[in-house]
Amino acid sequence: MRRFSLASLLSEAVGGHQGWGRQWRAPEPKPSYDVVIVGGGGHGLATAYYLATVHGITNVAVVEKGWIGGGNTGRNTTIIRSNYLYDESAHLYEHALKLWEGLSQELNYNVMFSQRGVLMLAHNIHDIQSFKRHVYANRLNGIDNEWLSAEECKAFCPPLNISREARYPVLGGALQRRAGTARHDAVAWGYARGADARGVDILQNCEVTGVRRDAGGAAIGVETTRGFIGAKRVGVVAAGNTSRVMDMAGVRMPLESYPLQALVSEPVKPVFPCVVMSNAVHAYISQSDKGELVIGAGTDQYTSYSQQGGLHITNHTLDAICEIFPQFTRMRMLRSWGGIVDVTPDRSPIIGRTPVDNLFVNCGWGTGGFKATPGSGHVFAHTLATGEPHPINAPFTLDRFRTGRLIDEAAAAAVAH
């Protein structure tokens, strides 16, 4: 792997940037690997990277049915935060946020992480009580979060409408200043480049069609469109398609898959300094480095494996955005898209072993997977390497749905972004 530096950029500029090589290889599958990871999104690639860098396991394949980062990693609104209510969630997302803070240097790849702050608006008494509870809980866990009055919210985010005549008047907000955004495809490319440089095989256009088990029931590899690939351990990190892949191994998962939509406006000059989220009206917005307003909606009402959702969902979201930010009413929308999110009953992820020996799963991130990418990959790599959970992901086992030890972030936050 050729390192990026000022010297390398200047030398390539002189030559018209013709000397850059491929960022990762396009290898043929080996007959077998120590670990096969199903899913070439951010979580899967991060898992492979940390297996190689932290645990020294480099005989690893990442199997992706399309192209890397072509699923939810490239279809989200890139919000990063750690201000979750429950201790288990707060520890997991704070672990990820700390990794985000040094990720560009770690990968020698600019993931464009911008700690511009995430402001969560309160529109009623319940919101105020809920967000203040979050603030106090976060502070007990050493996580930054602070309460702002409506006027302070306006000062932090000038486009915000705090008129008392609004349908959903802004009464205040909870601000995490260390939160922000990153460039989604750069995250996938950075992890892919780093993993490939350490010997990991990234197998694109290689769809898994089955999970092979031995006479004792243990997973011994995966059937793919490019032939059988043996593995000592298989990790499934397939987001909205996890239930499909796990069904190939005879494991029924407590997951529902929904389309989740987002859209962007035409590009404009810098006008929006932070990320703003409103749970009451279910909309969130930021501005990309290209100048587009990035707007996210809630999940569709019906389960589906489609990457397209209902038009009424985006219409409702735009109504809410125009209510909170009236100056955007004349903005034209440029494009929209959807991803497939896998949602658990308690809206918290599943990271760990399965009833099938040698088969592990990392799923159930719902609408909040991107922000957890480094932390998820780090703890899942530990689980795959050792066979035991990392202390941070120990509470997020599949078994909690049998014991009842749920982590109900849905009830705590009303929305799991």
Tab-separated table of C-alpha atoms in Angstrom:
chain	number	residue	atom	x	y	z
A	1	MET	CA	0.000	0.000	0.000
A	2	ARG	CA	1.397	3.361	-1.019
A	3	ARG	CA	0.939	5.885	1.755
A	4	PHE	CA	-0.703	9.216	1.109
A	5	SER	CA	1.365	12.231	2.135
A	6	LEU	CA	2.085	15.761	0.985
A	7	ALA	CA	5.182	14.490	-0.818
A	8	SER	CA	3.322	11.729	-2.665
A	9	LEU	CA	0.511	14.088	-3.670
A	10	LEU	CA	2.946	16.679	-5.004
A	11	SER	CA	4.950	14.106	-6.934
A	12	GLU	CA	1.807	12.678	-8.532
A	13	ALA	CA	0.527	16.162	-9.352
A	14	VAL	CA	3.631	16.740	-11.460
A	15	GLY	CA	2.916	13.547	-13.399
A	16	GLY	CA	-0.805	14.192	-13.858
A	17	HIS	CA	-1.741	11.633	-11.166
A	18	GLN	CA	-0.984	8.764	-13.545
A	19	GLY	CA	1.167	6.821	-11.087
A	20	TRP	CA	-1.425	5.782	-8.546
A	21	GLY	CA	-2.001	2.034	-8.422
A	22	ARG	CA	-5.148	0.104	-7.498
A	23	GLN	CA	-6.282	0.791	-3.964
A	24	TRP	CA	-7.053	-2.898	-3.385
A	25	ARG	CA	-6.637	-6.114	-5.318
A	26	ALA	CA	-9.267	-8.158	-7.165
A	27	PRO	CA	-8.158	-11.681	-6.121
A	28	GLU	CA	-9.665	-15.028	-6.969
A	29	PRO	CA	-11.170	-16.898	-3.986
A	30	LYS	CA	-8.938	-19.349	-2.157
A	31	PRO	CA	-10.343	-22.790	-1.294
A	32	SER	CA	-10.556	-21.828	2.384
A	33	TYR	CA	-9.832	-19.107	4.926
A	34	ASP	CA	-9.547	-18.782	8.668
A	35	VAL	CA	-12.456	-16.324	8.633
A	36	VAL	CA	-15.025	-15.500	5.964
A	37	ILE	CA	-17.017	-12.305	6.464
A	38	VAL	CA	-20.309	-12.104	4.578
A	39	GLY	CA	-20.974	-8.461	3.681
A	40	GLY	CA	-18.618	-5.860	2.229
A	41	GLY	CA	-20.052	-2.781	3.862
A	42	GLY	CA	-18.387	-0.606	6.473
A	43	HIS	CA	-18.959	-3.045	9.342
A	44	GLY	CA	-17.673	-6.051	7.425
A	45	LEU	CA	-14.594	-4.257	6.108
A	46	ALA	CA	-13.856	-2.773	9.537
A	47	THR	CA	-14.094	-6.251	11.045
A	48	ALA	CA	-11.572	-7.591	8.518
A	49	TYR	CA	-9.249	-4.636	9.131
A	50	TYR	CA	-9.222	-5.102	12.906
A	51	LEU	CA	-8.834	-8.878	12.597
A	52	ALA	CA	-5.623	-8.173	10.688
A	53	THR	CA	-4.278	-5.210	12.676
A	54	VAL	CA	-5.335	-6.082	16.225
A	55	HIS	CA	-5.437	-9.883	16.195
A	56	GLY	CA	-2.931	-10.749	13.464
A	57	ILE	CA	-5.456	-12.843	11.515
A	58	THR	CA	-4.869	-12.054	7.843
A	59	ASN	CA	-6.175	-15.210	6.136
A	60	VAL	CA	-9.568	-13.530	5.827
A	61	ALA	CA	-12.036	-13.065	2.979
A	62	VAL	CA	-14.747	-10.421	2.744
A	63	VAL	CA	-17.490	-11.746	0.467
A	64	GLU	CA	-19.735	-9.123	-1.138
A	65	LYS	CA	-22.537	-9.850	-3.614
A	66	GLY	CA	-22.150	-6.467	-5.333
A	67	TRP	CA	-19.478	-3.833	-4.846
A	68	ILE	CA	-18.054	-2.794	-1.504
A	69	GLY	CA	-19.969	0.013	0.160
A	70	GLY	CA	-22.857	-0.394	-2.280
A	71	GLY	CA	-25.403	-1.256	0.390
A	72	ASN	CA	-26.347	0.737	3.473
A	73	THR	CA	-22.831	2.154	3.862
A	74	GLY	CA	-23.348	4.211	0.712
A	75	ARG	CA	-27.041	4.891	1.371
A	76	ASN	CA	-27.150	6.619	4.743
A	77	THR	CA	-27.039	10.204	5.994
A	78	THR	CA	-23.656	9.775	7.755
A	79	ILE	CA	-24.650	11.028	11.228
A	80	ILE	CA	-22.224	10.114	14.008
A	81	ARG	CA	-23.069	10.504	17.689
A	82	SER	CA	-22.852	8.626	20.995
A	83	ASN	CA	-25.507	10.305	23.171
A	84	TYR	CA	-27.561	7.165	23.795
A	85	LEU	CA	-29.452	6.690	27.051
A	86	TYR	CA	-28.643	3.221	28.335
A	87	ASP	CA	-25.162	2.405	29.598
A	88	GLU	CA	-24.695	-0.510	27.198
A	89	SER	CA	-25.527	1.588	24.135
A	90	ALA	CA	-23.587	4.610	25.362
A	91	HIS	CA	-20.430	2.541	25.889
A	92	LEU	CA	-20.691	0.962	22.434
A	93	TYR	CA	-21.294	4.184	20.510
A	94	GLU	CA	-18.757	6.161	22.557
A	95	HIS	CA	-16.179	3.470	21.756
A	96	ALA	CA	-16.995	4.013	18.083
A	97	LEU	CA	-16.839	7.808	18.380
A	98	LYS	CA	-13.378	7.666	19.948
A	99	LEU	CA	-12.197	5.499	17.057
A	100	TRP	CA	-13.752	7.949	14.584
A	101	GLU	CA	-11.689	10.758	16.057
A	102	GLY	CA	-8.428	9.169	14.936
A	103	LEU	CA	-9.648	7.113	11.994
A	104	SER	CA	-8.210	9.192	9.139
A	105	GLN	CA	-4.740	8.968	10.691
A	106	GLU	CA	-5.189	5.279	11.496
A	107	LEU	CA	-6.155	4.397	7.923
A	108	ASN	CA	-3.963	7.017	6.194
A	109	TYR	CA	-7.143	7.897	4.333
A	110	ASN	CA	-9.263	11.014	4.738
A	111	VAL	CA	-12.711	9.869	5.878
A	112	MET	CA	-13.732	13.548	6.165
A	113	PHE	CA	-14.865	13.218	9.767
A	114	SER	CA	-16.349	16.556	10.806
A	115	GLN	CA	-17.242	17.144	14.461
A	116	ARG	CA	-19.739	19.887	13.709
A	117	GLY	CA	-22.139	18.891	16.501
A	118	VAL	CA	-25.530	17.170	16.570
A	119	LEU	CA	-28.472	19.150	17.964
A	120	MET	CA	-31.610	17.212	18.945
A	121	LEU	CA	-34.668	19.473	19.178
A	122	ALA	CA	-37.331	19.371	21.878
A	123	HIS	CA	-40.863	20.411	20.869
A	124	ASN	CA	-42.909	19.556	23.964
A	125	ILE	CA	-42.609	18.855	27.679
A	126	HIS	CA	-42.024	15.158	27.101
A	127	ASP	CA	-39.106	15.926	24.760
A	128	ILE	CA	-37.584	18.275	27.337
A	129	GLN	CA	-37.798	15.686	30.103
A	130	SER	CA	-36.475	12.908	27.856
A	131	PHE	CA	-33.503	14.887	26.526
A	132	LYS	CA	-32.527	16.203	29.931
A	133	ARG	CA	-32.555	12.608	31.138
A	134	HIS	CA	-30.194	11.784	28.269
A	135	VAL	CA	-27.923	14.696	29.204
A	136	TYR	CA	-27.629	13.548	32.825
A	137	ALA	CA	-27.138	9.886	31.869
A	138	ASN	CA	-24.456	10.788	29.322
A	139	ARG	CA	-22.565	12.904	31.816
A	140	LEU	CA	-22.515	10.001	34.279
A	141	ASN	CA	-20.881	7.931	31.520
A	142	GLY	CA	-18.340	10.650	30.722
A	143	ILE	CA	-20.005	11.528	27.419
A	144	ASP	CA	-20.458	15.150	26.403
A	145	ASN	CA	-24.037	16.356	26.084
A	146	GLU	CA	-25.598	19.645	27.129
A	147	TRP	CA	-28.992	21.290	27.303
A	148	LEU	CA	-29.635	24.482	25.310
A	149	SER	CA	-32.526	26.895	25.486
A	150	ALA	CA	-34.397	27.764	22.296
A	151	GLU	CA	-32.380	30.957	21.958
A	152	GLU	CA	-29.116	29.067	22.438
A	153	CYS	CA	-30.229	26.580	19.780
A	154	LYS	CA	-30.835	29.478	17.401
A	155	ALA	CA	-27.400	30.912	18.145
A	156	PHE	CA	-25.748	27.534	17.446
A	157	CYS	CA	-27.820	26.917	14.291
A	158	PRO	CA	-28.932	30.276	12.798
A	159	PRO	CA	-31.310	28.844	10.134
A	160	LEU	CA	-33.496	27.357	12.896
A	161	ASN	CA	-37.015	28.750	13.272
A	162	ILE	CA	-37.838	29.235	16.973
A	163	SER	CA	-41.094	31.116	16.475
A	164	ARG	CA	-43.788	30.220	19.029
A	165	GLU	CA	-46.271	30.243	16.129
A	166	ALA	CA	-44.705	27.182	14.527
A	167	ARG	CA	-46.715	23.974	14.451
A	168	TYR	CA	-43.933	22.287	16.449
A	169	PRO	CA	-42.292	25.155	18.372
A	170	VAL	CA	-38.681	24.626	19.449
A	171	LEU	CA	-38.493	24.667	23.261
A	172	GLY	CA	-34.805	23.744	23.518
A	173	GLY	CA	-32.394	21.039	22.493
A	174	ALA	CA	-29.681	18.609	23.528
A	175	LEU	CA	-26.307	19.230	21.888
A	176	GLN	CA	-23.392	16.831	21.559
A	177	ARG	CA	-20.552	18.959	20.249
A	178	ARG	CA	-18.195	16.018	19.488
A	179	ALA	CA	-20.752	14.434	17.186
A	180	GLY	CA	-20.899	15.102	13.464
A	181	THR	CA	-20.622	13.446	10.066
A	182	ALA	CA	-18.150	11.572	7.844
A	183	ARG	CA	-17.889	10.643	4.173
A	184	HIS	CA	-19.569	7.232	3.846
A	185	ASP	CA	-17.794	5.853	0.773
A	186	ALA	CA	-14.412	7.058	2.056
A	187	VAL	CA	-14.948	4.958	5.179
A	188	ALA	CA	-15.538	1.826	3.103
A	189	TRP	CA	-12.590	2.573	0.808
A	190	GLY	CA	-10.253	3.377	3.688
A	191	TYR	CA	-11.008	0.132	5.521
A	192	ALA	CA	-10.827	-1.866	2.276
A	193	ARG	CA	-7.463	-0.366	1.399
A	194	GLY	CA	-6.073	-1.015	4.870
A	195	ALA	CA	-7.387	-4.577	5.068
A	196	ASP	CA	-6.157	-5.466	1.566
A	197	ALA	CA	-2.676	-4.155	2.347
A	198	ARG	CA	-2.506	-6.644	5.224
A	199	GLY	CA	-3.466	-9.648	3.090
A	200	VAL	CA	-7.263	-9.722	3.373
A	201	ASP	CA	-9.019	-10.852	0.173
A	202	ILE	CA	-11.963	-8.657	-0.849
A	203	LEU	CA	-14.210	-10.701	-3.136
A	204	GLN	CA	-16.707	-8.473	-4.946
A	205	ASN	CA	-19.521	-9.820	-7.148
A	206	CYS	CA	-19.479	-12.980	-5.060
A	207	GLU	CA	-22.947	-13.660	-3.680
A	208	VAL	CA	-23.463	-16.162	-0.874
A	209	THR	CA	-26.073	-18.748	-1.855
A	210	GLY	CA	-25.769	-21.094	1.107
A	211	VAL	CA	-24.043	-21.855	4.391
A	212	ARG	CA	-22.524	-25.345	4.519
A	213	ARG	CA	-22.639	-27.261	7.816
A	214	ASP	CA	-20.912	-30.498	8.774
A	215	ALA	CA	-22.488	-33.628	10.254
A	216	GLY	CA	-22.307	-32.097	13.734
A	217	GLY	CA	-24.110	-28.956	12.589
A	218	ALA	CA	-21.124	-26.570	12.683
A	219	ALA	CA	-20.591	-24.057	9.889
A	220	ILE	CA	-17.649	-25.000	7.669
A	221	GLY	CA	-17.949	-22.448	4.869
A	222	VAL	CA	-20.217	-20.712	2.389
A	223	GLU	CA	-21.552	-21.594	-1.029
A	224	THR	CA	-21.154	-18.665	-3.433
A	225	THR	CA	-21.673	-17.810	-7.072
A	226	ARG	CA	-17.914	-18.284	-7.421
A	227	GLY	CA	-17.824	-21.694	-5.768
A	228	PHE	CA	-17.568	-23.072	-2.255
A	229	ILE	CA	-15.289	-21.238	0.170
A	230	GLY	CA	-14.307	-23.077	3.331
A	231	ALA	CA	-13.872	-21.271	6.642
A	232	LYS	CA	-13.013	-22.044	10.232
A	233	ARG	CA	-15.374	-19.261	11.254
A	234	VAL	CA	-18.065	-17.356	9.367
A	235	GLY	CA	-19.190	-13.855	10.348
A	236	VAL	CA	-22.417	-12.524	8.835
A	237	VAL	CA	-22.542	-8.720	8.556
A	238	ALA	CA	-25.206	-8.313	5.886
A	239	ALA	CA	-27.425	-5.525	7.313
A	240	GLY	CA	-30.967	-5.717	5.889
A	241	ASN	CA	-30.243	-9.078	4.227
A	242	THR	CA	-28.951	-10.730	7.407
A	243	SER	CA	-32.178	-12.668	7.960
A	244	ARG	CA	-31.884	-14.114	4.443
A	245	VAL	CA	-28.294	-15.254	4.937
A	246	MET	CA	-28.951	-16.664	8.397
A	247	ASP	CA	-31.942	-18.587	7.062
A	248	MET	CA	-29.489	-20.432	4.793
A	249	ALA	CA	-27.909	-21.793	7.977
A	250	GLY	CA	-31.264	-22.659	9.512
A	251	VAL	CA	-31.207	-19.803	12.024
A	252	ARG	CA	-34.287	-17.636	12.429
A	253	MET	CA	-33.388	-14.119	13.543
A	254	PRO	CA	-35.554	-11.634	15.522
A	255	LEU	CA	-35.271	-9.081	12.707
A	256	GLU	CA	-37.564	-7.093	10.474
A	257	SER	CA	-36.249	-5.318	7.371
A	258	TYR	CA	-37.621	-1.947	6.290
A	259	PRO	CA	-36.743	0.580	3.586
A	260	LEU	CA	-35.188	3.774	4.956
A	261	GLN	CA	-35.204	6.800	2.677
A	262	ALA	CA	-33.049	9.894	2.351
A	263	LEU	CA	-32.702	12.700	-0.165
A	264	VAL	CA	-30.472	15.644	-1.015
A	265	SER	CA	-31.145	19.116	-2.366
A	266	GLU	CA	-29.419	21.035	-5.080
A	267	PRO	CA	-26.004	22.280	-3.848
A	268	VAL	CA	-25.794	25.723	-2.280
A	269	LYS	CA	-23.107	27.715	-0.509
A	270	PRO	CA	-22.421	26.844	3.161
A	271	VAL	CA	-25.586	27.678	5.067
A	272	PHE	CA	-26.018	24.918	7.652
A	273	PRO	CA	-23.302	24.565	10.317
A	274	CYS	CA	-24.321	21.388	12.166
A	275	VAL	CA	-26.627	18.365	12.200
A	276	VAL	CA	-30.171	18.916	13.482
A	277	MET	CA	-32.533	16.101	14.414
A	278	SER	CA	-36.192	16.312	15.394
A	279	ASN	CA	-37.725	13.146	16.771
A	280	ALA	CA	-41.200	14.656	17.161
A	281	VAL	CA	-41.532	15.443	13.449
A	282	HIS	CA	-39.089	12.691	12.453
A	283	ALA	CA	-36.658	14.539	10.243
A	284	TYR	CA	-32.967	15.343	10.336
A	285	ILE	CA	-30.737	17.499	8.198
A	286	SER	CA	-27.110	18.473	7.586
A	287	GLN	CA	-25.101	19.938	4.719
A	288	SER	CA	-22.558	17.923	2.782
A	289	ASP	CA	-19.138	19.149	1.679
A	290	LYS	CA	-20.568	19.469	-1.834
A	291	GLY	CA	-23.190	21.901	-0.543
A	292	GLU	CA	-26.213	19.610	-0.737
A	293	LEU	CA	-28.701	19.559	2.131
A	294	VAL	CA	-28.781	15.927	3.276
A	295	ILE	CA	-32.229	15.068	4.627
A	296	GLY	CA	-33.240	11.820	6.309
A	297	ALA	CA	-36.674	10.315	6.879
A	298	GLY	CA	-38.012	7.581	9.100
A	299	THR	CA	-38.469	3.965	8.111
A	300	ASP	CA	-41.354	2.993	5.885
A	301	GLN	CA	-44.415	1.462	7.511
A	302	TYR	CA	-44.161	-1.898	5.775
A	303	THR	CA	-41.443	-4.533	5.855
A	304	SER	CA	-39.616	-4.948	2.558
A	305	TYR	CA	-36.268	-5.853	1.004
A	306	SER	CA	-36.714	-3.057	-1.541
A	307	GLN	CA	-34.353	-0.092	-1.698
A	308	GLN	CA	-37.279	2.131	-2.651
A	309	GLY	CA	-39.899	3.483	-0.252
A	310	GLY	CA	-43.205	5.313	-0.270
A	311	LEU	CA	-43.388	8.860	-1.603
A	312	HIS	CA	-45.589	9.964	1.286
A	313	ILE	CA	-42.728	9.294	3.726
A	314	THR	CA	-40.395	11.775	2.045
A	315	ASN	CA	-43.247	14.258	1.605
A	316	HIS	CA	-43.921	14.163	5.348
A	317	THR	CA	-40.218	14.662	6.055
A	318	LEU	CA	-39.972	17.665	3.747
A	319	ASP	CA	-43.078	19.183	5.362
A	320	ALA	CA	-41.284	18.934	8.706
A	321	ILE	CA	-38.034	20.416	7.355
A	322	CYS	CA	-39.878	23.368	5.834
A	323	GLU	CA	-41.680	23.938	9.134
A	324	ILE	CA	-38.452	24.105	11.118
A	325	PHE	CA	-36.371	25.842	8.434
A	326	PRO	CA	-38.759	28.041	6.380
A	327	GLN	CA	-35.960	29.496	4.235
A	328	PHE	CA	-35.496	26.072	2.591
A	329	THR	CA	-39.022	25.958	1.156
A	330	ARG	CA	-37.801	27.066	-2.286
A	331	MET	CA	-34.940	24.550	-2.424
A	332	ARG	CA	-35.198	21.917	-5.146
A	333	MET	CA	-34.549	18.296	-4.342
A	334	LEU	CA	-31.852	16.696	-6.468
A	335	ARG	CA	-32.202	12.956	-5.827
A	336	SER	CA	-33.518	10.428	-3.321
A	337	TRP	CA	-32.651	6.851	-2.454
A	338	GLY	CA	-33.328	4.119	0.064
A	339	GLY	CA	-31.504	1.454	2.044
A	340	ILE	CA	-32.659	-1.719	3.798
A	341	VAL	CA	-32.366	-1.563	7.576
A	342	ASP	CA	-32.610	-4.579	9.875
A	343	VAL	CA	-34.513	-3.795	13.056
A	344	THR	CA	-34.644	-5.804	16.283
A	345	PRO	CA	-37.561	-5.708	18.757
A	346	ASP	CA	-35.579	-3.507	21.176
A	347	ARG	CA	-33.892	-1.447	18.423
A	348	SER	CA	-30.422	-2.472	19.602
A	349	PRO	CA	-27.885	-4.559	17.636
A	350	ILE	CA	-26.996	-8.229	17.919
A	351	ILE	CA	-23.240	-8.938	18.039
A	352	GLY	CA	-21.981	-12.391	18.922
A	353	ARG	CA	-22.318	-16.136	18.584
A	354	THR	CA	-25.303	-17.999	17.150
A	355	PRO	CA	-26.761	-21.444	17.958
A	356	VAL	CA	-24.658	-22.800	15.058
A	357	ASP	CA	-21.032	-23.479	16.003
A	358	ASN	CA	-18.481	-21.338	14.127
A	359	LEU	CA	-21.228	-18.999	12.872
A	360	PHE	CA	-21.262	-15.434	14.233
A	361	VAL	CA	-23.506	-12.488	13.455
A	362	ASN	CA	-23.362	-8.694	13.618
A	363	CYS	CA	-26.736	-7.201	12.747
A	364	GLY	CA	-29.816	-5.336	13.933
A	365	TRP	CA	-28.332	-1.845	13.760
A	366	GLY	CA	-31.555	-0.427	12.372
A	367	THR	CA	-31.151	3.186	11.343
A	368	GLY	CA	-28.015	3.767	13.413
A	369	GLY	CA	-25.396	1.518	11.864
A	370	PHE	CA	-23.075	3.988	10.157
A	371	LYS	CA	-22.130	5.835	13.334
A	372	ALA	CA	-21.051	2.568	14.947
A	373	THR	CA	-18.866	1.367	12.053
A	374	PRO	CA	-15.401	1.466	13.714
A	375	GLY	CA	-16.630	0.293	17.119
A	376	SER	CA	-18.764	-2.469	15.634
A	377	GLY	CA	-15.886	-3.790	13.539
A	378	HIS	CA	-13.471	-3.574	16.474
A	379	VAL	CA	-15.578	-5.580	18.937
A	380	PHE	CA	-16.834	-8.061	16.336
A	381	ALA	CA	-13.252	-8.764	15.269
A	382	HIS	CA	-12.480	-9.569	18.926
A	383	THR	CA	-15.476	-11.922	19.049
A	384	LEU	CA	-14.463	-13.719	15.844
A	385	ALA	CA	-10.816	-13.977	16.869
A	386	THR	CA	-11.364	-15.256	20.410
A	387	GLY	CA	-14.771	-16.882	20.219
A	388	GLU	CA	-15.866	-14.757	23.176
A	389	PRO	CA	-17.528	-11.333	23.284
A	390	HIS	CA	-15.620	-8.153	23.942
A	391	PRO	CA	-16.802	-6.578	27.230
A	392	ILE	CA	-18.463	-3.790	25.239
A	393	ASN	CA	-20.589	-6.071	23.073
A	394	ALA	CA	-21.263	-8.717	25.738
A	395	PRO	CA	-24.762	-7.310	26.488
A	396	PHE	CA	-25.753	-7.432	22.801
A	397	THR	CA	-26.114	-11.184	22.455
A	398	LEU	CA	-28.841	-13.019	20.604
A	399	ASP	CA	-29.660	-14.749	23.879
A	400	ARG	CA	-31.111	-11.564	25.407
A	401	PHE	CA	-34.352	-12.158	23.535
A	402	ARG	CA	-34.716	-15.405	25.471
A	403	THR	CA	-33.708	-14.057	28.882
A	404	GLY	CA	-35.553	-10.754	28.555
A	405	ARG	CA	-32.489	-8.580	29.244
A	406	LEU	CA	-33.399	-6.139	26.482
A	407	ILE	CA	-31.734	-2.795	25.758
A	408	ASP	CA	-34.794	-0.810	24.762
A	409	GLU	CA	-33.383	2.242	22.998
A	410	ALA	CA	-36.644	2.538	21.024
A	411	ALA	CA	-38.555	3.463	24.174
A	412	ALA	CA	-35.716	5.634	25.438
A	413	ALA	CA	-35.097	7.728	22.345
A	414	ALA	CA	-38.306	7.355	20.310
A	415	VAL	CA	-36.054	6.971	17.258
A	416	ALA	CA	-32.848	4.986	16.791
A	417	HIS	CA	-30.866	7.240	14.438
